[in-house]
Short mmCIF file of C-alpha atoms in Angstrom, two decimals:
data_model
loop_
_atom_site.label_atom_id
_atom_site.label_comp_id
_atom_site.label_asym_id
_atom_site.label_seq_id
_atom_site.Cartn_x
_atom_site.Cartn_y
_atom_site.Cartn_z
CA UNK A 1 -15.93 -9.67 -10.09
CA UNK A 2 -18.28 -11.18 -7.53
CA UNK A 3 -17.00 -13.69 -4.98
CA UNK A 4 -20.04 -15.97 -4.90
CA UNK A 5 -18.57 -18.19 -2.20
CA UNK A 6 -18.08 -15.22 0.11
CA UNK A 7 -21.61 -14.03 -0.59
CA UNK A 8 -22.99 -17.50 0.15
CA UNK A 9 -21.12 -17.99 3.43
CA UNK A 10 -22.13 -14.49 4.58
CA UNK A 11 -25.77 -15.56 4.64
CA UNK A 12 -27.52 -17.53 7.37
CA UNK A 13 -27.76 -20.83 5.48
CA UNK A 14 -24.28 -20.62 3.95
CA UNK A 15 -22.76 -19.52 7.23
CA UNK A 16 -24.31 -22.44 9.06
CA UNK A 17 -23.07 -24.89 6.41
CA UNK A 18 -19.56 -23.43 6.51
CA UNK A 19 -19.40 -23.73 10.30
CA UNK A 20 -20.60 -27.33 10.27
CA UNK A 21 -18.17 -28.34 7.53
CA UNK A 22 -15.23 -26.36 8.86
CA UNK A 23 -15.00 -24.22 5.72
CA UNK A 24 -13.55 -20.68 5.68
CA UNK A 25 -15.99 -17.80 6.12
CA UNK A 26 -14.49 -14.66 4.56
CA UNK A 27 -15.63 -11.51 6.35
CA UNK A 28 -17.10 -8.70 4.26
CA UNK A 29 -14.32 -6.17 4.74
CA UNK A 30 -15.09 -2.64 5.84
CA UNK A 31 -13.62 -0.27 3.25
CA UNK A 32 -13.37 3.49 3.41
CA UNK A 33 -16.16 5.68 2.10
CA UNK A 34 -16.03 9.50 2.10
CA UNK A 35 -17.63 10.73 5.27
CA UNK A 36 -16.52 7.75 7.37
CA UNK A 37 -14.67 8.28 10.65
CA UNK A 38 -10.93 8.58 10.19
CA UNK A 39 -10.05 5.56 12.35
CA UNK A 40 -11.71 2.38 13.49
CA UNK A 41 -12.47 2.47 17.16
CA UNK A 42 -12.45 2.45 20.08
CA UNK A 43 -8.63 2.35 20.27
CA UNK A 44 -6.91 0.74 23.24
CA UNK A 45 -3.22 1.61 23.70
CA UNK A 46 -0.38 0.38 25.89
CA UNK A 47 3.38 -0.08 25.91
CA UNK A 48 4.94 3.04 27.39
CA UNK A 49 7.62 3.43 24.71
CA UNK A 50 9.18 6.59 23.31
CA UNK A 51 6.27 7.16 20.88
CA UNK A 52 3.54 7.28 23.52
CA UNK A 53 3.01 11.04 23.54
CA UNK A 54 3.18 11.29 19.76
CA UNK A 55 0.69 8.43 19.38
CA UNK A 56 -1.71 10.05 21.84
CA UNK A 57 -1.52 13.33 19.90
CA UNK A 58 -2.23 11.52 16.62
CA UNK A 59 -5.25 9.71 18.01
CA UNK A 60 -6.59 12.94 19.50
CA UNK A 61 -6.11 14.83 16.22
CA UNK A 62 -7.93 12.06 14.36
CA UNK A 63 -10.86 12.20 16.79
CA UNK A 64 -10.36 8.60 17.89
CA UNK A 65 -12.27 7.20 20.82
CA UNK A 66 -9.73 5.83 23.30
CA UNK A 67 -9.85 3.95 26.59
CA UNK A 68 -11.24 0.62 27.81
CA UNK A 69 -13.91 -1.04 25.69
CA UNK A 70 -15.64 -4.41 25.74
CA UNK A 71 -14.94 -4.84 22.02
CA UNK A 72 -12.11 -2.53 20.93
CA UNK A 73 -11.77 -1.63 17.25
CA UNK A 74 -7.99 -1.39 17.53
CA UNK A 75 -5.24 -2.61 19.84
CA UNK A 76 -2.07 -0.51 19.64
CA UNK A 77 1.12 -1.35 21.51
CA UNK A 78 4.15 0.95 21.60
CA UNK A 79 6.98 -1.58 21.72
CA UNK A 80 9.79 0.93 21.20
CA UNK A 81 10.64 0.61 24.89
CA UNK A 82 11.39 -3.13 24.69
CA UNK A 83 15.17 -3.44 24.95
CA UNK A 84 15.62 -7.17 25.59
CA UNK A 85 13.79 -10.38 24.86
CA UNK A 86 12.56 -10.86 28.44
CA UNK A 87 10.48 -7.69 28.03
CA UNK A 88 8.50 -9.22 25.15
CA UNK A 89 6.29 -10.71 27.87
CA UNK A 90 4.75 -7.25 28.33
CA UNK A 91 3.55 -7.34 24.73
CA UNK A 92 2.29 -10.90 25.18
CA UNK A 93 0.32 -9.93 28.28
CA UNK A 94 -1.41 -6.98 26.62
CA UNK A 95 -2.58 -8.93 23.58
CA UNK A 96 -3.23 -12.23 25.37
CA UNK A 97 -5.82 -10.58 27.60
CA UNK A 98 -7.60 -8.70 24.80
CA UNK A 99 -7.05 -10.27 21.37
CA UNK A 100 -10.25 -12.32 21.46
CA UNK A 101 -12.32 -9.22 22.17
CA UNK A 102 -11.20 -7.41 19.00
CA UNK A 103 -14.14 -6.22 16.91
CA UNK A 104 -14.81 -7.49 13.36
CA UNK A 105 -12.49 -5.76 10.85
CA UNK A 106 -10.44 -4.58 13.82
CA UNK A 107 -6.81 -3.53 13.80
CA UNK A 108 -3.70 -4.68 15.65
CA UNK A 109 -0.82 -2.22 15.34
CA UNK A 110 2.57 -2.42 17.00
CA UNK A 111 5.08 0.43 16.97
CA UNK A 112 8.69 -0.67 17.09
CA UNK A 113 12.24 0.33 16.20
CA UNK A 114 14.10 -0.89 13.08
CA UNK A 115 16.47 -3.56 14.45
CA UNK A 116 19.45 -1.95 12.68
CA UNK A 117 18.72 1.35 14.42
CA UNK A 118 18.73 0.01 17.97
CA UNK A 119 21.36 0.71 20.62
CA UNK A 120 22.47 -2.82 21.43
CA UNK A 121 22.40 -6.41 20.20
CA UNK A 122 19.89 -7.33 22.91
CA UNK A 123 17.52 -4.59 21.80
CA UNK A 124 17.91 -5.62 18.15
CA UNK A 125 16.95 -9.18 19.08
CA UNK A 126 13.81 -8.02 20.87
CA UNK A 127 12.75 -5.73 18.04
CA UNK A 128 13.33 -8.41 15.39
CA UNK A 129 11.27 -10.86 17.44
CA UNK A 130 8.30 -8.51 17.13
CA UNK A 131 8.21 -9.14 13.38
CA UNK A 132 7.53 -12.85 13.88
CA UNK A 133 4.93 -12.03 16.51
CA UNK A 134 3.02 -9.66 14.23
CA UNK A 135 3.05 -11.96 11.21
CA UNK A 136 1.75 -14.83 13.34
CA UNK A 137 -0.96 -12.71 14.95
CA UNK A 138 -2.12 -11.69 11.48
CA UNK A 139 -2.59 -15.35 10.58
CA UNK A 140 -4.54 -16.05 13.77
CA UNK A 141 -6.99 -13.15 13.46
CA UNK A 142 -10.44 -13.77 12.00
CA UNK A 143 -13.46 -11.75 10.92
CA UNK A 144 -11.52 -9.35 8.69
CA UNK A 145 -9.09 -8.08 11.33
CA UNK A 146 -5.51 -7.17 10.42
CA UNK A 147 -2.13 -6.88 12.18
CA UNK A 148 0.81 -4.73 11.12
CA UNK A 149 4.13 -3.44 12.47
CA UNK A 150 5.32 0.14 12.07
CA UNK A 151 9.06 0.50 12.70
CA UNK A 152 10.04 4.09 13.48
CA UNK A 153 13.67 5.21 13.48
CA UNK A 154 14.70 7.09 16.64
CA UNK A 155 15.56 10.19 14.59
CA UNK A 156 12.17 10.40 12.84
CA UNK A 157 10.04 12.47 15.22
CA UNK A 158 6.65 13.66 14.06
CA UNK A 159 6.51 11.05 11.30
CA UNK A 160 3.91 8.51 12.38
CA UNK A 161 0.58 10.22 11.82
CA UNK A 162 0.04 9.39 8.15
CA UNK A 163 0.96 5.73 8.68
CA UNK A 164 -1.08 5.38 11.87
CA UNK A 165 -4.11 6.95 10.21
CA UNK A 166 -3.78 4.56 7.26
CA UNK A 167 -3.17 1.37 9.23
CA UNK A 168 -5.94 2.09 11.75
CA UNK A 169 -8.49 3.00 9.10
CA UNK A 170 -10.71 1.16 6.64
CA UNK A 171 -8.34 2.30 3.88
CA UNK A 172 -5.96 -0.54 4.82
CA UNK A 173 -8.61 -3.28 4.63
CA UNK A 174 -6.41 -5.66 2.59
CA UNK A 175 -3.05 -4.87 4.23
CA UNK A 176 -2.03 -7.32 6.93
CA UNK A 177 1.09 -9.01 8.28
CA UNK A 178 3.26 -6.18 6.96
CA UNK A 179 6.32 -4.41 8.34
CA UNK A 180 6.63 -0.76 7.31
CA UNK A 181 9.71 1.27 8.23
CA UNK A 182 9.83 5.04 8.72
CA UNK A 183 12.92 7.21 8.65
CA UNK A 184 15.42 4.54 7.58
CA UNK A 185 16.51 6.50 4.47
CA UNK A 186 17.89 9.98 5.23
CA UNK A 187 15.75 12.74 3.74
CA UNK A 188 18.09 15.72 3.83
CA UNK A 189 15.71 18.18 2.24
CA UNK A 190 12.38 16.46 2.66
CA UNK A 191 9.20 18.45 3.09
CA UNK A 192 7.72 18.62 6.60
CA UNK A 193 5.73 15.56 7.61
CA UNK A 194 2.02 16.14 8.08
CA UNK A 195 2.07 15.05 11.73
CA UNK A 196 -0.14 16.32 14.49
CA UNK A 197 2.49 18.96 15.21
CA UNK A 198 3.06 19.97 11.58
CA UNK A 199 -0.47 19.78 10.19
CA UNK A 200 -1.29 23.31 11.28
CA UNK A 201 1.75 24.72 9.48
CA UNK A 202 0.84 22.89 6.28
CA UNK A 203 -2.69 24.19 6.52
CA UNK A 204 -1.45 27.74 7.02
CA UNK A 205 0.83 27.63 3.97
CA UNK A 206 -1.71 25.80 1.81
CA UNK A 207 -5.31 26.55 2.86
CA UNK A 208 -6.59 23.78 0.54
CA UNK A 209 -4.71 21.07 2.48
CA UNK A 210 -6.56 18.79 4.87
CA UNK A 211 -6.59 15.14 5.89
CA UNK A 212 -9.75 14.80 3.80
CA UNK A 213 -7.97 16.22 0.71
CA UNK A 214 -4.29 15.46 1.35
CA UNK A 215 -3.34 15.75 -2.33
CA UNK A 216 -5.03 19.08 -3.00
CA UNK A 217 -2.99 21.14 -5.43
CA UNK A 218 -0.79 18.17 -6.44
CA UNK A 219 -0.22 17.07 -10.03
CA UNK A 220 -0.18 13.32 -10.64
CA UNK A 221 0.50 10.98 -13.57
CA UNK A 222 -0.86 7.43 -13.67
CA UNK A 223 0.24 5.07 -16.43
CA UNK A 224 -2.05 2.23 -17.45
CA UNK A 225 -4.96 4.37 -16.31
CA UNK A 226 -7.61 3.29 -18.81
CA UNK A 227 -8.97 0.36 -16.83
CA UNK A 228 -8.55 -1.97 -13.88
CA UNK A 229 -6.32 -0.95 -11.01
CA UNK A 230 -4.94 2.07 -12.90
CA UNK A 231 -8.38 3.58 -13.41
CA UNK A 232 -9.21 3.17 -9.73
CA UNK A 233 -5.88 4.72 -8.73
CA UNK A 234 -6.69 7.74 -10.89
CA UNK A 235 -10.13 8.09 -9.29
CA UNK A 236 -8.73 7.73 -5.77
CA UNK A 237 -5.99 10.33 -6.27
CA UNK A 238 -8.61 12.71 -7.70
CA UNK A 239 -10.87 11.99 -4.72
CA UNK A 240 -7.98 13.09 -2.49
CA UNK A 241 -7.60 16.36 -4.40
CA UNK A 242 -4.97 15.67 -7.08
CA UNK A 243 -5.11 16.69 -10.73
CA UNK A 244 -4.47 13.49 -12.68
CA UNK A 245 -2.91 13.08 -16.11
CA UNK A 246 -4.15 9.66 -17.24
CA UNK A 247 -1.77 7.82 -19.57
CA UNK A 248 -2.37 4.69 -21.64
CA UNK A 249 -1.75 3.26 -25.09
CA UNK A 250 -3.68 4.63 -28.11
CA UNK A 251 -5.63 1.37 -28.33
CA UNK A 252 -7.33 2.27 -25.04
CA UNK A 253 -8.25 5.80 -26.14
CA UNK A 254 -12.01 5.58 -25.52
CA UNK A 255 -11.72 4.08 -22.05
CA UNK A 256 -8.89 6.46 -21.19
CA UNK A 257 -10.95 9.49 -22.18
CA UNK A 258 -13.83 8.27 -19.99
CA UNK A 259 -11.57 7.88 -16.95
CA UNK A 260 -9.97 11.29 -17.45
CA UNK A 261 -13.39 12.92 -17.76
CA UNK A 262 -14.62 11.16 -14.62
CA UNK A 263 -11.69 12.50 -12.57
CA UNK A 264 -11.69 15.94 -14.26
CA UNK A 265 -8.16 15.31 -15.38
CA UNK A 266 -6.56 14.90 -18.79
CA UNK A 267 -5.96 11.93 -21.05
CA UNK A 268 -2.69 11.29 -22.84
CA UNK A 269 -2.37 8.50 -25.38
CA UNK A 270 1.20 7.23 -25.14
CA UNK A 271 3.12 4.02 -25.68
CA UNK A 272 5.60 4.24 -22.81
CA UNK A 273 8.00 1.87 -24.57
CA UNK A 274 8.36 4.10 -27.65
CA UNK A 275 11.45 6.19 -28.39
CA UNK A 276 9.29 9.33 -28.29
CA UNK A 277 7.72 8.60 -24.89
CA UNK A 278 10.14 10.70 -22.80
CA UNK A 279 10.14 13.83 -25.00
CA UNK A 280 6.36 13.67 -25.45
CA UNK A 281 5.70 13.27 -21.73
CA UNK A 282 8.31 15.89 -20.88
CA UNK A 283 6.67 18.42 -23.19
CA UNK A 284 3.28 17.74 -21.60
CA UNK A 285 4.53 18.01 -18.03
CA UNK A 286 6.47 21.21 -18.66
CA UNK A 287 3.39 23.06 -19.80
CA UNK A 288 2.73 26.17 -17.78
CA UNK A 289 -0.46 24.74 -16.23
CA UNK A 290 1.43 21.71 -14.89
CA UNK A 291 5.03 22.78 -14.37
CA UNK A 292 6.24 19.29 -13.57
CA UNK A 293 4.68 16.49 -11.55
CA UNK A 294 4.34 15.85 -7.82
CA UNK A 295 3.40 12.17 -8.08
CA UNK A 296 4.21 9.62 -10.77
CA UNK A 297 2.54 6.20 -10.53
CA UNK A 298 4.16 3.52 -12.69
CA UNK A 299 1.15 1.24 -13.02
CA UNK A 300 1.19 0.10 -16.67
CA UNK A 301 1.91 -3.59 -17.00
CA UNK A 302 1.31 -6.63 -19.20
CA UNK A 303 1.54 -10.40 -18.90
CA UNK A 304 2.60 -13.01 -21.45
CA UNK A 305 2.47 -16.20 -19.40
CA UNK A 306 4.32 -19.30 -20.55
CA UNK A 307 6.65 -21.74 -18.85
CA UNK A 308 10.25 -20.83 -19.58
CA UNK A 309 10.87 -23.60 -22.08
CA UNK A 310 7.82 -22.55 -24.10
CA UNK A 311 8.26 -18.79 -23.81
CA UNK A 312 9.54 -17.15 -26.99
CA UNK A 313 11.82 -14.13 -27.00
CA UNK A 314 9.02 -11.77 -28.04
CA UNK A 315 6.96 -12.73 -25.00
CA UNK A 316 9.97 -12.18 -22.76
CA UNK A 317 10.86 -8.81 -24.28
CA UNK A 318 7.30 -7.47 -24.32
CA UNK A 319 6.84 -7.95 -20.57
CA UNK A 320 10.28 -6.67 -19.62
CA UNK A 321 9.96 -3.67 -21.97
CA UNK A 322 6.62 -2.50 -20.56
CA UNK A 323 6.90 -3.51 -16.92
CA UNK A 324 10.53 -2.63 -16.20
CA UNK A 325 12.62 -0.98 -18.93
CA UNK A 326 10.04 1.73 -19.66
CA UNK A 327 9.83 2.46 -15.93
CA UNK A 328 13.61 2.83 -15.76
CA UNK A 329 13.62 5.18 -18.75
CA UNK A 330 10.77 7.37 -17.52
CA UNK A 331 12.19 7.52 -14.00
CA UNK A 332 15.54 8.66 -15.35
CA UNK A 333 13.73 11.60 -16.96
CA UNK A 334 11.85 12.32 -13.75
CA UNK A 335 15.18 12.56 -11.91
CA UNK A 336 17.29 14.17 -14.64
CA UNK A 337 19.77 16.24 -12.59
CA UNK A 338 19.81 19.01 -15.20
CA UNK A 339 16.04 19.37 -15.53
CA UNK A 340 13.98 16.94 -13.42
CA UNK A 341 10.30 16.45 -14.22
CA UNK A 342 9.60 15.47 -10.61
CA UNK A 343 9.09 18.51 -8.42
CA UNK A 344 10.75 18.96 -5.00
CA UNK A 345 9.16 16.70 -2.41
CA UNK A 346 7.70 14.55 -5.17
CA UNK A 347 6.67 10.92 -4.99
CA UNK A 348 7.23 7.94 -7.27
CA UNK A 349 5.16 4.79 -6.71
CA UNK A 350 5.69 1.57 -8.68
CA UNK A 351 3.16 -1.25 -8.96
CA UNK A 352 5.06 -4.45 -8.28
CA UNK A 353 3.46 -7.80 -7.36
CA UNK A 354 3.77 -10.56 -4.77
CA UNK A 355 4.88 -12.70 -7.71
CA UNK A 356 7.95 -10.50 -7.86
CA UNK A 357 8.62 -11.61 -4.28
CA UNK A 358 7.49 -15.24 -4.31
CA UNK A 359 7.74 -16.12 -8.01
CA UNK A 360 5.09 -17.97 -10.02
CA UNK A 361 5.20 -20.84 -12.46
CA UNK A 362 4.72 -19.59 -16.01
CA UNK A 363 5.71 -16.05 -15.08
CA UNK A 364 9.50 -15.88 -15.22
CA UNK A 365 9.22 -12.74 -17.35
CA UNK A 366 6.56 -11.08 -15.19
CA UNK A 367 8.16 -12.00 -11.86
CA UNK A 368 11.56 -10.79 -13.06
CA UNK A 369 10.07 -7.44 -14.09
CA UNK A 370 8.20 -6.98 -10.80
CA UNK A 371 11.22 -7.97 -8.70
CA UNK A 372 13.24 -5.49 -10.75
CA UNK A 373 10.85 -2.71 -9.70
CA UNK A 374 11.51 -3.53 -6.05
CA UNK A 375 15.22 -3.31 -6.77
CA UNK A 376 14.72 0.03 -8.51
CA UNK A 377 12.86 1.43 -5.51
CA UNK A 378 15.55 0.31 -3.08
CA UNK A 379 18.39 1.62 -5.24
CA UNK A 380 16.87 5.03 -5.96
CA UNK A 381 15.48 5.86 -2.51
CA UNK A 382 18.60 7.64 -1.19
CA UNK A 383 19.04 9.60 -4.42
CA UNK A 384 15.43 10.76 -4.57
CA UNK A 385 15.58 11.85 -0.94
CA UNK A 386 18.88 13.68 -1.37
CA UNK A 387 18.17 15.26 -4.76
CA UNK A 388 14.54 16.31 -4.34
CA UNK A 389 13.52 15.55 -0.77
CA UNK A 390 11.12 13.03 -2.28
CA UNK A 391 10.38 9.34 -1.99
CA UNK A 392 10.15 6.27 -4.20
CA UNK A 393 8.16 3.25 -3.03
CA UNK A 394 6.27 0.29 -4.41
CA UNK A 395 3.02 -1.50 -3.75
CA UNK A 396 2.88 -5.26 -4.31
CA UNK A 397 -0.69 -6.46 -4.88
CA UNK A 398 -1.69 -10.05 -4.27
CA UNK A 399 -4.85 -11.61 -5.74
CA UNK A 400 -6.96 -8.62 -6.79
CA UNK A 401 -10.40 -9.03 -8.34
CA UNK A 402 -9.94 -7.69 -11.89
CA UNK A 403 -10.81 -8.76 -15.42
CA UNK A 404 -7.39 -10.41 -15.60
CA UNK A 405 -8.01 -12.62 -12.55
CA UNK A 406 -11.57 -13.31 -13.76
CA UNK A 407 -10.02 -15.14 -16.73
CA UNK A 408 -8.05 -17.48 -14.44
CA UNK A 409 -9.44 -21.07 -14.31
CA UNK A 410 -12.02 -21.54 -11.55
CA UNK A 411 -10.05 -23.74 -9.14
CA UNK A 412 -6.87 -21.69 -9.52
CA UNK A 413 -8.92 -18.55 -8.94
CA UNK A 414 -10.50 -19.96 -5.79
CA UNK A 415 -7.09 -21.00 -4.46
CA UNK A 416 -5.73 -17.51 -5.12
CA UNK A 417 -8.62 -15.97 -3.24
CA UNK A 418 -8.35 -18.16 -0.16
CA UNK A 419 -4.56 -18.42 0.24
CA UNK A 420 -4.24 -15.41 2.50
CA UNK A 421 -5.11 -14.55 6.06
CA UNK A 422 -8.28 -12.70 5.04
CA UNK A 423 -9.42 -15.65 2.89
CA UNK A 424 -10.57 -13.53 -0.03
CA UNK A 425 -9.36 -11.55 -2.99
CA UNK A 426 -8.72 -7.85 -2.72
CA UNK A 427 -10.32 -5.05 -4.71
CA UNK A 428 -8.60 -2.49 -6.96
CA UNK A 429 -9.50 0.18 -4.40
CA UNK A 430 -7.24 -1.58 -1.88
CA UNK A 431 -4.22 -1.00 -4.11
CA UNK A 432 -5.33 2.55 -4.87
CA UNK A 433 -5.64 3.42 -1.17
CA UNK A 434 -2.08 2.20 -0.58
CA UNK A 435 -0.81 4.34 -3.45
CA UNK A 436 -2.65 7.38 -2.10
CA UNK A 437 -1.17 6.76 1.34
CA UNK A 438 2.39 6.63 -0.02
CA UNK A 439 1.67 9.79 -2.06
CA UNK A 440 0.40 11.81 0.88
CA UNK A 441 2.47 14.70 2.30
CA UNK A 442 2.70 13.03 5.69
CA UNK A 443 4.33 9.91 4.23
CA UNK A 444 7.62 11.64 3.46
CA UNK A 445 9.62 9.45 5.87
CA UNK A 446 8.54 6.25 4.09
CA UNK A 447 11.14 5.66 1.39
CA UNK A 448 12.53 2.62 -0.41
CA UNK A 449 9.69 0.45 0.89
CA UNK A 450 7.50 -2.18 -0.77
CA UNK A 451 4.05 -2.36 0.80
CA UNK A 452 2.25 -5.62 0.08
CA UNK A 453 -1.50 -5.32 -0.52
CA UNK A 454 -2.31 -9.01 -0.40
CA UNK A 455 -4.35 -9.82 2.70
CA UNK A 456 -1.16 -11.41 4.10
CA UNK A 457 -0.74 -13.85 1.26
CA UNK A 458 0.65 -17.21 2.27
CA UNK A 459 3.08 -16.97 -0.67
CA UNK A 460 6.43 -15.30 -0.21
CA UNK A 461 7.97 -13.70 2.86
#
């Protein structure tokens, strides 16, 4: 759906009018296209923390331009060496001197330590303070720039490359003001991370693997794949090399078949709330040509919006059945200790929502279901890591331009678009890129996390 206001203010006349009237001017975000450079650049780094050498190796492997620049594309500060609040001034000094030179659609990235994994109370204070700093910087940035914090546990060496590549690339265009933790859930039998040090070993064991096709040879399932965000997720996973089994209800058969054909995958008509859903899906996934699944994306979802006093039981049950209970049932089959459908090192990604974090009037059923998915991810993360060396995470989209949001009344729609730091709605591809990132081999130390794809929405935490 076109954002006519953004298009108008991007022109000379509209831009002039917006400046004179003090109106927001949403930047046209730079999004990834095959063939683009891996990272925005040039990249300017500082900090001197424990991740300095690893960061330098990642940037070199990604072919990033580094060093001084009049208009840097990214500012990266390794704050893992900050052990008390007085040292936060070092971070202030680096960004104070350079933040106004950041290029359009630039990136601010800070590397820190999870406060609960620090060595002292003073260090925990300093590391927690960084969260407030990053979220505030994200709200100050303009022209499509973003700011994020990557917290890396001390015992998670070689784990940052996938996250750094994502957060410093155009793939993360609508991710800002977020805190992402690595290595906070033990992964006793996890597959090797695709870091600068481990990439060569992955390539040697699987000659089809590359950063351009990180999901080559992987089998994926996407529910709700016939249209909207689900269809774009299927296309994005296929772009990255995965074989995709596209699942949706029989009523979406024609659209589902078209998506499956476009991604050279397969279509499966299935009501995930039915009593036969688990045996039918299990039979399909156990076929010799599949042999289980490496990635399962729980994307199917419905809305039945009414204020609580006007919501009937059917509307409540329908949303909870599709959005939450079916996910619980299917995930139990994926992790069945006797015969799991999820293969070793596999990934589960759930599509939650910022309304599951912040709530929304008229959506008690929907918000409850989406908050439940976040709870499911947090509860299952240790088990998935211990049982299969895999991960379970969620993405939480904000206002995304879809047919569903196109039906929202005009003024509500405009408010939804502008109430974030990027002052615009996101695109389905923004959610799909986040799912692909969490699915990638190098993201194996990200577990139990909920990554918001909302342009740093002003709603919620």
